[in-house]
């Protein structure tokens, strides 16, 4: 024990660390009493970020960010015991970080803690929220499977609709005209160097502000913030009823942070990392991926809103959201903090959470997204094992038609049910549709040989309603 103390004294003497850290740890914070546990969400977000750095560095040391090897190196990583757990922790850690930063934002918003003098705390926090979502988005592509690949294709398509800079933006995202090796390099650099560097900067500024302005006291109805008097009032409050941050308040942060790490680790061990989808294959024409749950709702909104409103929602949605985040502390920087006196804040939070949950659920089950895991049609459904009909059924599967179309209960439901296609469409109508595509159906021009096309038509034309035979006899009374 003595030796540790001597080493520490020596270290402290030549670095002066305790003179800096001491006041930081001991600085007084308001007693929160009933709402004390709400105050742990920010530090827990930071802890989950550190967890992402540690697991991310571990992953990066086994991962090769090249289009030829990324998928295989991830398969390799997932195949080892440690790698499986680390990948699982990185994936669940990402969810944890998104949830925690979301809850932290809601907490700060409801408690009106963005008001004077903490407007810049809010603005740097909003920056961190955006950067966190960017990390989630860029990380998705690094898996380099179908889902990651198509998520970026769709995102680039959406970005391309922005007026004036759309084309440039889409090219910037993809690092070219299509998603390929250059895109992967760009996303890797963004995910590993650029965005984390920005997060560090923002976190440093955010934490400095937290200490500089002090932690907000729990709001009280009828005690509005007056910028002229607030600071002196706050100092008096601390002098009257403050407590040192360490250990009186910080033990909660430590306990909750530890809980977050344990939960993430347990989930990673028990459930494991998300399964890798099939490797990316640009020849599979397929319209919508199934991104991570925290982005899924946004993709679902984009694909479910009526066509005419798409451009508006794609451009105005994020613009309004960003403007509200920035303007909120500037426009409403004083006055009542208590949510009881700001009843609208509950409505806004409830609405936002509902939208994300609702569209997340819709995105999960609704026909908006093709079922990429659809197995080939069984022989008794096809009704043939050789010949053009059977060949057509195979084409129907490997060209991805089955992802969107239902045949006798098999397949996806994004497009119309084609179980009785032979009854409702002529071969000419089928050919036109397959070549020209339609709303939410890709055009297959140039992507089908004429043999494949005639096999498809043969298969679809053989789909008929079965005559009901024997006819049910009239029931004897
Ligand atoms: C990404 C999903 C998707 C894929 C993949 C897809 N389709 Fe479609 N398909 C649709 C949608 C959506 C419609 C309705 C389009 C419309 O009404 O504008 C449609 C319409 C059709 C129709 C016309 C149905 C009718 O009742 O009018 C046919 C036939 C058809 N698809 C065949 C195919 C074939 C064959 C393939 C594969 C080569 C295929 N589809 C791949 C989504 C898809």
Coordinates of C-alpha atoms and ligand atoms in Angstrom, one line a residue:
X1 CA 0.0 0.0 0.0
X2 CA 2.8 2.4 1.0
X3 CA 4.5 1.9 -2.4
X4 CA 1.3 2.9 -4.2
X5 CA 1.0 6.0 -2.1
X6 CA 4.6 7.0 -2.8
X7 CA 4.2 6.4 -6.6
X8 CA 1.0 8.5 -6.6
X9 CA 2.6 11.3 -4.6
X10 CA 5.5 11.3 -7.0
X11 CA 3.2 11.3 -10.0
X12 CA 1.0 14.0 -8.5
X13 CA 4.0 16.1 -7.7
X14 CA 5.3 16.2 -11.2
X15 CA 1.9 16.5 -12.9
X16 CA -0.2 18.5 -10.5
X17 CA -3.1 16.3 -11.4
X18 CA -4.9 16.4 -8.0
X19 CA -5.0 20.2 -8.1
X20 CA -7.0 19.9 -11.3
X21 CA -9.1 16.8 -10.7
X22 CA -9.8 17.5 -7.0
X23 CA -12.0 20.6 -7.5
X24 CA -13.6 18.9 -10.5
X25 CA -14.7 15.9 -8.5
X26 CA -15.6 17.8 -5.4
X27 CA -17.4 20.7 -7.1
X28 CA -20.8 21.2 -5.5
X29 CA -24.0 20.1 -7.3
X30 CA -27.6 20.7 -6.4
X31 CA -29.3 18.0 -4.4
X32 CA -31.8 16.4 -6.7
X33 CA -33.5 14.1 -4.3
X34 CA -36.5 12.6 -6.0
X35 CA -35.3 13.1 -9.6
X36 CA -31.6 12.2 -8.8
X37 CA -31.6 9.1 -11.0
X38 CA -32.7 11.1 -14.1
X39 CA -29.3 12.8 -13.9
X40 CA -27.3 9.7 -14.7
X41 CA -28.3 9.5 -18.4
X42 CA -25.6 11.8 -19.7
X43 CA -22.7 10.1 -18.0
X44 CA -24.2 6.7 -19.1
X45 CA -24.2 7.9 -22.7
X46 CA -20.5 8.8 -22.3
X47 CA -19.7 5.4 -20.8
X48 CA -21.5 3.7 -23.7
X49 CA -19.4 5.8 -26.1
X50 CA -16.2 4.6 -24.3
X51 CA -17.4 1.1 -24.6
X52 CA -17.9 1.6 -28.4
X53 CA -14.3 2.9 -28.6
X54 CA -12.9 -0.1 -26.9
X55 CA -14.9 -2.7 -28.7
X56 CA -14.5 -0.7 -32.0
X57 CA -10.8 -0.7 -31.8
X58 CA -10.8 -4.4 -31.1
X59 CA -13.0 -5.0 -34.1
X60 CA -10.9 -2.7 -36.3
X61 CA -7.8 -4.7 -35.6
X62 CA -9.3 -7.8 -37.2
X63 CA -11.4 -6.2 -39.9
X64 CA -10.2 -5.4 -43.4
X65 CA -12.1 -2.4 -44.9
X66 CA -11.9 -3.5 -48.5
X67 CA -14.9 -4.7 -50.6
X68 CA -13.2 -8.0 -51.3
X69 CA -12.4 -8.9 -47.7
X70 CA -14.7 -6.9 -45.3
X71 CA -17.5 -9.5 -45.3
X72 CA -15.1 -12.5 -44.9
X73 CA -13.1 -10.9 -42.1
X74 CA -16.4 -10.2 -40.3
X75 CA -17.3 -13.8 -40.8
X76 CA -14.0 -14.8 -39.3
X77 CA -14.3 -12.4 -36.4
X78 CA -17.8 -13.7 -35.6
X79 CA -16.5 -17.3 -35.8
X80 CA -14.2 -16.8 -32.8
X81 CA -15.6 -16.8 -29.2
X82 CA -14.0 -13.5 -28.3
X83 CA -14.9 -11.9 -31.7
X84 CA -18.5 -13.0 -31.3
X85 CA -18.8 -11.3 -28.0
X86 CA -16.9 -8.2 -29.1
X87 CA -19.1 -7.8 -32.2
X88 CA -22.2 -8.4 -30.0
X89 CA -21.1 -5.7 -27.5
X90 CA -20.4 -3.3 -30.3
X91 CA -23.8 -3.8 -31.8
X92 CA -25.8 -3.8 -28.5
X93 CA -23.5 -0.9 -27.3
X94 CA -24.6 1.1 -30.4
X95 CA -28.3 0.5 -29.5
X96 CA -27.5 1.4 -25.9
X97 CA -25.8 4.6 -26.9
X98 CA -28.7 5.6 -29.1
X99 CA -31.3 4.9 -26.4
X100 CA -29.3 6.7 -23.7
X101 CA -28.6 9.8 -25.7
X102 CA -32.3 9.8 -26.7
X103 CA -33.4 9.5 -23.1
X104 CA -30.9 12.1 -22.0
X105 CA -32.2 14.5 -24.6
X106 CA -35.8 13.9 -23.5
X107 CA -34.8 14.4 -19.9
X108 CA -33.1 17.7 -20.6
X109 CA -35.9 18.9 -22.7
X110 CA -38.7 18.0 -20.2
X111 CA -36.8 19.6 -17.3
X112 CA -36.1 22.7 -19.4
X113 CA -32.4 22.4 -18.6
X114 CA -31.6 23.9 -22.0
X115 CA -32.6 27.4 -20.7
X116 CA -30.2 30.1 -19.6
X117 CA -27.3 29.7 -19.0
X118 CA -27.1 26.2 -20.6
X119 CA -28.1 27.0 -24.2
X120 CA -24.7 26.0 -25.4
X121 CA -24.9 22.7 -23.4
X122 CA -28.0 22.0 -25.5
X123 CA -26.5 23.0 -28.8
X124 CA -23.4 20.8 -28.3
X125 CA -25.6 18.0 -27.1
X126 CA -27.7 18.3 -30.3
X127 CA -24.5 18.1 -32.3
X128 CA -23.6 14.9 -30.4
X129 CA -27.1 13.5 -31.1
X130 CA -26.6 14.0 -34.8
X131 CA -23.0 12.6 -34.7
X132 CA -24.3 9.5 -32.8
X133 CA -26.9 8.8 -35.5
X134 CA -24.2 9.3 -38.2
X135 CA -22.1 6.7 -36.4
X136 CA -25.0 4.3 -36.5
X137 CA -25.6 4.9 -40.1
X138 CA -21.9 4.6 -41.2
X139 CA -21.4 1.6 -39.0
X140 CA -24.2 -0.3 -40.8
X141 CA -22.4 -0.3 -44.1
X142 CA -19.2 -1.7 -42.6
X143 CA -20.9 -5.0 -42.2
X144 CA -20.8 -5.1 -46.0
X145 CA -23.8 -7.4 -46.3
X146 CA -27.0 -6.9 -48.3
X147 CA -28.7 -4.8 -45.6
X148 CA -25.8 -2.5 -45.1
X149 CA -25.2 -2.2 -48.8
X150 CA -28.8 -1.4 -49.7
X151 CA -29.3 1.0 -46.7
X152 CA -26.7 3.2 -48.2
X153 CA -28.1 2.9 -51.8
X154 CA -31.5 4.0 -50.5
X155 CA -29.9 6.8 -48.4
X156 CA -28.0 8.1 -51.4
X157 CA -31.2 8.0 -53.5
X158 CA -33.0 10.0 -50.9
X159 CA -30.1 12.5 -50.6
X160 CA -30.1 12.8 -54.4
X161 CA -33.5 14.5 -54.2
X162 CA -32.3 17.5 -52.2
X163 CA -32.6 20.5 -54.5
X164 CA -29.5 22.0 -56.1
X165 CA -26.9 20.0 -54.1
X166 CA -28.7 16.6 -54.3
X167 CA -26.5 15.1 -57.0
X168 CA -23.4 16.2 -55.3
X169 CA -24.6 14.9 -51.9
X170 CA -25.4 11.5 -53.3
X171 CA -22.0 11.3 -55.0
X172 CA -20.4 12.4 -51.7
X173 CA -22.1 9.7 -49.7
X174 CA -21.2 6.9 -52.2
X175 CA -17.8 8.3 -53.1
X176 CA -18.8 7.8 -56.7
X177 CA -21.8 6.9 -58.8
X178 CA -22.4 3.5 -57.2
X179 CA -21.8 1.9 -53.9
X180 CA -18.6 0.0 -54.0
X181 CA -15.1 -0.3 -52.6
X182 CA -14.6 3.5 -52.5
X183 CA -17.8 3.9 -50.5
X184 CA -16.6 1.3 -48.0
X185 CA -13.3 3.2 -47.6
X186 CA -15.1 6.5 -47.1
X187 CA -17.5 5.1 -44.6
X188 CA -14.7 3.3 -42.7
X189 CA -12.7 6.6 -42.5
X190 CA -15.8 8.5 -41.3
X191 CA -16.8 5.8 -38.8
X192 CA -13.4 5.3 -37.3
X193 CA -11.5 8.6 -37.6
X194 CA -13.6 11.6 -38.7
X195 CA -16.9 11.3 -36.7
X196 CA -15.2 10.0 -33.5
X197 CA -12.8 12.9 -33.6
X198 CA -15.7 15.3 -33.8
X199 CA -17.5 13.5 -31.0
X200 CA -14.4 13.9 -28.8
X201 CA -14.3 17.6 -29.5
X202 CA -18.0 18.0 -28.8
X203 CA -17.8 15.9 -25.7
X204 CA -14.9 18.0 -24.3
X205 CA -16.8 21.2 -24.9
X206 CA -20.1 19.7 -23.6
X207 CA -18.4 18.5 -20.3
X208 CA -16.5 21.8 -19.9
X209 CA -19.9 23.6 -20.1
X210 CA -21.5 21.1 -17.7
X211 CA -18.8 22.0 -15.1
X212 CA -18.7 25.7 -16.0
X213 CA -22.5 26.3 -15.8
X214 CA -23.1 23.7 -13.1
X215 CA -25.6 20.9 -13.2
X216 CA -29.1 22.2 -13.5
X217 CA -31.2 22.0 -10.4
X218 CA -34.5 20.1 -10.5
X219 CA -37.1 22.4 -11.9
X220 CA -39.9 23.7 -9.8
X221 CA -43.2 25.1 -11.0
X222 CA -43.5 28.8 -10.4
X223 CA -39.7 29.4 -10.3
X224 CA -38.9 30.8 -13.8
X225 CA -35.4 31.4 -15.0
X226 CA -34.4 35.0 -15.1
X227 CA -31.1 35.4 -16.9
X228 CA -30.2 38.6 -14.8
X229 CA -30.6 36.9 -11.5
X230 CA -30.0 33.2 -12.3
X231 CA -26.3 32.8 -11.6
X232 CA -26.2 34.5 -8.3
X233 CA -29.4 32.6 -7.3
X234 CA -27.7 29.3 -8.4
X235 CA -24.6 30.0 -6.4
X236 CA -26.7 30.7 -3.3
X237 CA -28.6 27.5 -3.8
X238 CA -25.3 25.5 -4.0
X239 CA -24.0 27.3 -0.9
X240 CA -27.2 26.5 1.0
X241 CA -28.0 23.0 -0.3
X242 CA -25.2 21.7 -2.5
X243 CA -23.3 18.4 -2.2
X244 CA -19.9 17.4 -3.5
X245 CA -20.2 15.7 -6.9
X246 CA -17.9 12.9 -5.8
X247 CA -19.1 10.8 -4.1
X248 CA -22.5 12.1 -3.1
X249 CA -24.0 12.3 -6.6
X250 CA -21.4 10.5 -8.7
X251 CA -22.0 7.0 -7.1
X252 CA -25.3 6.9 -9.0
X253 CA -23.5 7.6 -12.3
X254 CA -20.9 4.9 -11.5
X255 CA -23.6 2.4 -10.5
X256 CA -25.8 3.0 -13.6
X257 CA -22.8 3.1 -15.9
X258 CA -21.7 -0.3 -14.6
X259 CA -25.2 -1.6 -15.1
X260 CA -25.1 -0.5 -18.7
X261 CA -21.9 -2.3 -19.4
X262 CA -23.1 -5.4 -17.7
X263 CA -26.4 -5.5 -19.6
X264 CA -24.6 -4.9 -22.9
X265 CA -22.1 -7.7 -22.1
X266 CA -24.8 -10.1 -21.1
X267 CA -26.9 -9.5 -24.2
X268 CA -23.8 -9.9 -26.3
X269 CA -23.0 -13.2 -24.7
X270 CA -26.5 -14.6 -24.6
X271 CA -27.9 -13.3 -27.9
X272 CA -24.7 -12.6 -29.8
X273 CA -24.1 -10.1 -32.7
X274 CA -26.7 -9.5 -35.4
X275 CA -26.4 -12.2 -38.0
X276 CA -24.6 -11.1 -41.2
X277 CA -27.0 -11.0 -44.1
X278 CA -26.0 -12.4 -47.5
X279 CA -22.9 -10.7 -49.1
X280 CA -23.8 -7.6 -51.1
X281 CA -24.7 -8.4 -54.6
X282 CA -25.6 -5.4 -56.8
X283 CA -27.3 -7.6 -59.4
X284 CA -30.0 -8.5 -56.9
X285 CA -32.5 -5.7 -57.8
X286 CA -34.2 -5.1 -54.6
X287 CA -35.8 -1.9 -53.3
X288 CA -35.6 -1.6 -49.6
X289 CA -33.3 -2.9 -46.9
X290 CA -34.0 -3.5 -43.3
X291 CA -31.7 -1.2 -41.4
X292 CA -31.0 -1.2 -37.7
X293 CA -34.1 -0.5 -35.5
X294 CA -33.0 3.0 -34.6
X295 CA -33.0 4.0 -38.3
X296 CA -35.7 1.6 -39.5
X297 CA -38.5 4.0 -38.6
X298 CA -37.1 6.7 -40.8
X299 CA -36.8 4.3 -43.8
X300 CA -40.3 3.1 -43.1
X301 CA -41.6 6.7 -43.1
X302 CA -39.9 7.4 -46.4
X303 CA -41.3 4.3 -48.1
X304 CA -44.9 4.6 -46.7
X305 CA -45.8 8.2 -47.2
X306 CA -47.7 9.0 -50.4
X307 CA -45.5 9.6 -53.4
X308 CA -46.3 13.2 -53.9
X309 CA -45.2 14.1 -50.4
X310 CA -41.9 12.2 -50.6
X311 CA -39.7 15.1 -51.7
X312 CA -41.2 17.4 -49.0
X313 CA -40.8 14.9 -46.2
X314 CA -37.3 13.9 -47.2
X315 CA -36.0 17.5 -47.3
X316 CA -38.3 19.3 -44.9
X317 CA -38.5 16.6 -42.3
X318 CA -34.8 16.7 -41.2
X319 CA -34.6 20.4 -41.9
X320 CA -37.4 21.2 -39.5
X321 CA -36.1 18.8 -36.9
X322 CA -32.7 20.4 -37.1
X323 CA -34.1 23.9 -37.0
X324 CA -36.2 23.1 -33.9
X325 CA -33.2 21.6 -32.1
X326 CA -31.2 24.8 -32.8
X327 CA -33.8 27.4 -32.2
X328 CA -35.3 25.9 -29.1
X329 CA -32.7 27.2 -26.6
X330 CA -32.3 30.4 -28.4
X331 CA -36.1 31.2 -28.6
X332 CA -37.1 29.7 -25.3
X333 CA -34.0 30.5 -23.2
X334 CA -35.8 31.7 -20.1
X335 CA -39.0 31.4 -18.1
X336 CA -40.6 28.4 -16.6
X337 CA -38.6 25.2 -16.6
X338 CA -41.1 22.9 -14.9
X339 CA -42.7 20.5 -17.4
X340 CA -46.0 21.0 -15.4
X341 CA -46.0 24.6 -16.6
X342 CA -45.0 23.5 -20.2
X343 CA -47.6 20.8 -20.8
X344 CA -46.9 20.9 -24.6
X345 CA -43.5 19.4 -23.9
X346 CA -45.1 16.2 -22.8
X347 CA -47.2 16.1 -26.0
X348 CA -44.2 16.7 -28.2
X349 CA -42.2 14.0 -26.4
X350 CA -45.1 11.5 -26.5
X351 CA -45.7 12.2 -30.2
X352 CA -42.0 11.8 -31.1
X353 CA -41.6 8.5 -29.2
X354 CA -44.9 7.3 -30.6
X355 CA -43.8 8.0 -34.2
X356 CA -40.5 6.3 -33.8
X357 CA -42.1 3.2 -32.1
X358 CA -45.0 3.1 -34.5
X359 CA -43.0 3.4 -37.7
X360 CA -40.3 1.2 -36.3
X361 CA -43.0 -1.5 -35.7
X362 CA -44.5 -0.9 -39.1
X363 CA -41.1 -1.1 -40.7
X364 CA -40.6 -4.4 -39.0
X365 CA -43.7 -6.1 -40.1
X366 CA -45.3 -4.1 -42.9
X367 CA -45.0 -5.0 -46.6
X368 CA -42.8 -1.9 -47.2
X369 CA -39.7 -4.0 -47.1
X370 CA -39.0 -7.1 -49.2
X371 CA -38.5 -10.4 -47.4
X372 CA -35.0 -11.1 -48.4
X373 CA -34.9 -14.4 -46.6
X374 CA -37.7 -15.9 -48.6
X375 CA -36.8 -19.6 -49.5
X376 CA -37.4 -21.0 -52.9
X377 CA -41.0 -22.1 -53.6
X378 CA -41.7 -25.7 -52.7
X379 CA -42.4 -28.1 -55.5
X380 CA -46.0 -28.8 -54.6
X381 CA -46.7 -25.0 -54.9
X382 CA -44.9 -24.8 -58.3
X383 CA -46.7 -27.9 -59.5
X384 CA -43.7 -29.1 -61.6
X385 CA -40.1 -30.1 -61.1
X386 CA -38.8 -29.7 -64.7
X387 CA -39.8 -27.7 -67.7
X388 CA -40.4 -24.0 -68.2
X389 CA -42.8 -23.6 -65.2
X390 CA -40.3 -25.0 -62.8
X391 CA -37.5 -23.0 -64.4
X392 CA -39.7 -19.9 -64.1
X393 CA -40.3 -20.6 -60.4
X394 CA -36.5 -20.7 -59.9
X395 CA -36.0 -17.4 -61.8
X396 CA -38.8 -15.9 -59.7
X397 CA -36.8 -16.8 -56.6
X398 CA -33.3 -15.8 -57.6
X399 CA -34.2 -12.6 -59.3
X400 CA -35.8 -11.5 -56.1
X401 CA -39.5 -11.4 -57.3
X402 CA -40.4 -13.6 -54.4
X403 CA -39.1 -10.9 -52.0
X404 CA -42.0 -8.8 -52.9
X405 CA -44.7 -11.0 -54.3
X406 CA -46.7 -13.7 -52.6
X407 CA -47.3 -17.0 -54.3
X408 CA -49.8 -19.3 -52.4
X409 CA -48.7 -17.8 -49.1
X410 CA -44.9 -17.9 -49.8
X411 CA -42.8 -14.8 -50.3
X412 CA -43.1 -11.1 -49.4
X413 CA -46.1 -8.8 -49.5
X414 CA -44.6 -5.5 -50.8
X415 CA -46.2 -6.0 -54.2
X416 CA -49.5 -7.6 -55.3
X417 CA -50.2 -11.2 -54.6
X418 CA -49.4 -13.2 -57.8
X419 CA -51.0 -16.5 -56.7
X420 CA -53.5 -16.2 -59.5
X421 CA -51.5 -14.2 -61.9
X422 CA -52.5 -16.4 -64.8
X423 CA -56.2 -15.4 -64.2
X424 CA -55.7 -11.7 -64.1
X425 CA -52.8 -10.8 -66.4
X426 CA -52.0 -11.6 -70.0
X427 CA -48.4 -12.6 -70.9
X428 CA -48.1 -9.2 -72.7
X429 CA -49.2 -7.4 -69.5
X430 CA -46.7 -9.4 -67.4
X431 CA -43.9 -8.6 -69.9
X432 CA -44.6 -4.9 -69.8
X433 CA -44.7 -4.8 -66.0
X434 CA -41.5 -6.8 -65.6
X435 CA -39.6 -4.7 -68.1
X436 CA -40.9 -1.3 -67.0
X437 CA -41.3 -1.9 -63.3
X438 CA -43.8 0.3 -61.4
X439 CA -44.4 2.1 -58.2
X440 CA -42.0 0.3 -55.8
X441 CA -41.1 -2.3 -58.3
X442 CA -37.8 -2.1 -60.0
X443 CA -37.5 -2.4 -63.8
X444 CA -35.9 -5.6 -65.0
X445 CA -34.8 -4.3 -68.4
X446 CA -31.3 -5.5 -69.1
X447 CA -31.4 -7.7 -66.0
X448 CA -33.2 -10.7 -67.5
X449 CA -32.3 -12.9 -70.5
X450 CA -35.1 -13.7 -72.9
X451 CA -35.0 -17.3 -71.7
X452 CA -35.5 -16.1 -68.1
X453 CA -38.3 -13.9 -69.2
X454 CA -40.2 -16.6 -71.0
X455 CA -39.7 -19.0 -68.1
X456 CA -41.1 -16.3 -65.8
X457 CA -44.1 -15.8 -68.0
X458 CA -44.7 -19.6 -68.3
X459 CA -44.6 -19.8 -64.5
X460 CA -46.9 -16.9 -63.8
X461 CA -49.3 -17.9 -66.5
X462 CA -49.7 -21.3 -64.9
X463 CA -51.0 -19.7 -61.7
X464 CA -54.7 -20.3 -61.7
X465 CA -57.5 -20.5 -59.3
X466 CA -58.2 -24.2 -58.7
X467 CA -61.8 -25.1 -59.7
X468 CA -63.6 -26.1 -56.5
X469 CA -64.2 -29.8 -57.1
X470 CA -66.1 -31.8 -56.2
X471 CA -68.8 -29.1 -55.8
X472 CA -70.2 -29.0 -52.3
X473 CA -73.5 -30.8 -52.2
X474 CA -76.5 -28.9 -51.0
X475 CA -76.8 -29.8 -47.4
X476 CA -79.8 -31.9 -46.5
X477 CA -82.0 -30.1 -44.0
Ligands
LIG1 C1 -39.1 -4.5 -54.6 C2 -40.3 -5.2 -54.7 C3 -40.6 -6.0 -56.0 C4 -39.8 -6.8 -56.7 C5 -38.4 -7.3 -56.4 C6 -40.6 -7.3 -57.8 N1 -41.8 -6.7 -57.8 FE1 -43.4 -7.0 -59.2 N2 -44.4 -5.5 -58.3 C7 -44.1 -4.9 -57.1 C8 -45.0 -3.8 -56.9 C9 -45.0 -2.8 -55.7 C10 -46.0 -3.9 -57.9 C11 -47.2 -3.0 -58.1 C12 -46.7 -1.9 -59.0 C13 -47.7 -0.9 -59.5 O1 -48.9 -1.1 -59.3 O2 -47.2 0.2 -60.0 C14 -45.6 -5.0 -58.7 C15 -46.3 -5.5 -59.8 C16 -46.0 -6.6 -60.5 C17 -46.9 -7.2 -61.5 C18 -48.2 -6.7 -61.9 C19 -49.2 -7.2 -60.9 C20 -50.6 -6.7 -61.2 O3 -51.6 -7.2 -60.5 O4 -50.8 -5.8 -61.9 C21 -46.2 -8.4 -62.0 C22 -46.7 -9.4 -63.0 C23 -45.0 -8.4 -61.3 N3 -44.9 -7.4 -60.4 C24 -44.0 -9.4 -61.5 C25 -42.7 -9.4 -61.0 C26 -41.7 -10.2 -61.4 C27 -41.8 -11.3 -62.4 C28 -40.6 -9.9 -60.6 C29 -39.2 -10.5 -60.7 C30 -38.5 -10.4 -62.0 C31 -41.0 -8.8 -59.7 N4 -42.3 -8.5 -60.0 C32 -40.2 -8.2 -58.8 C33 -42.9 -5.1 -56.3 C34 -41.9 -5.9 -56.7

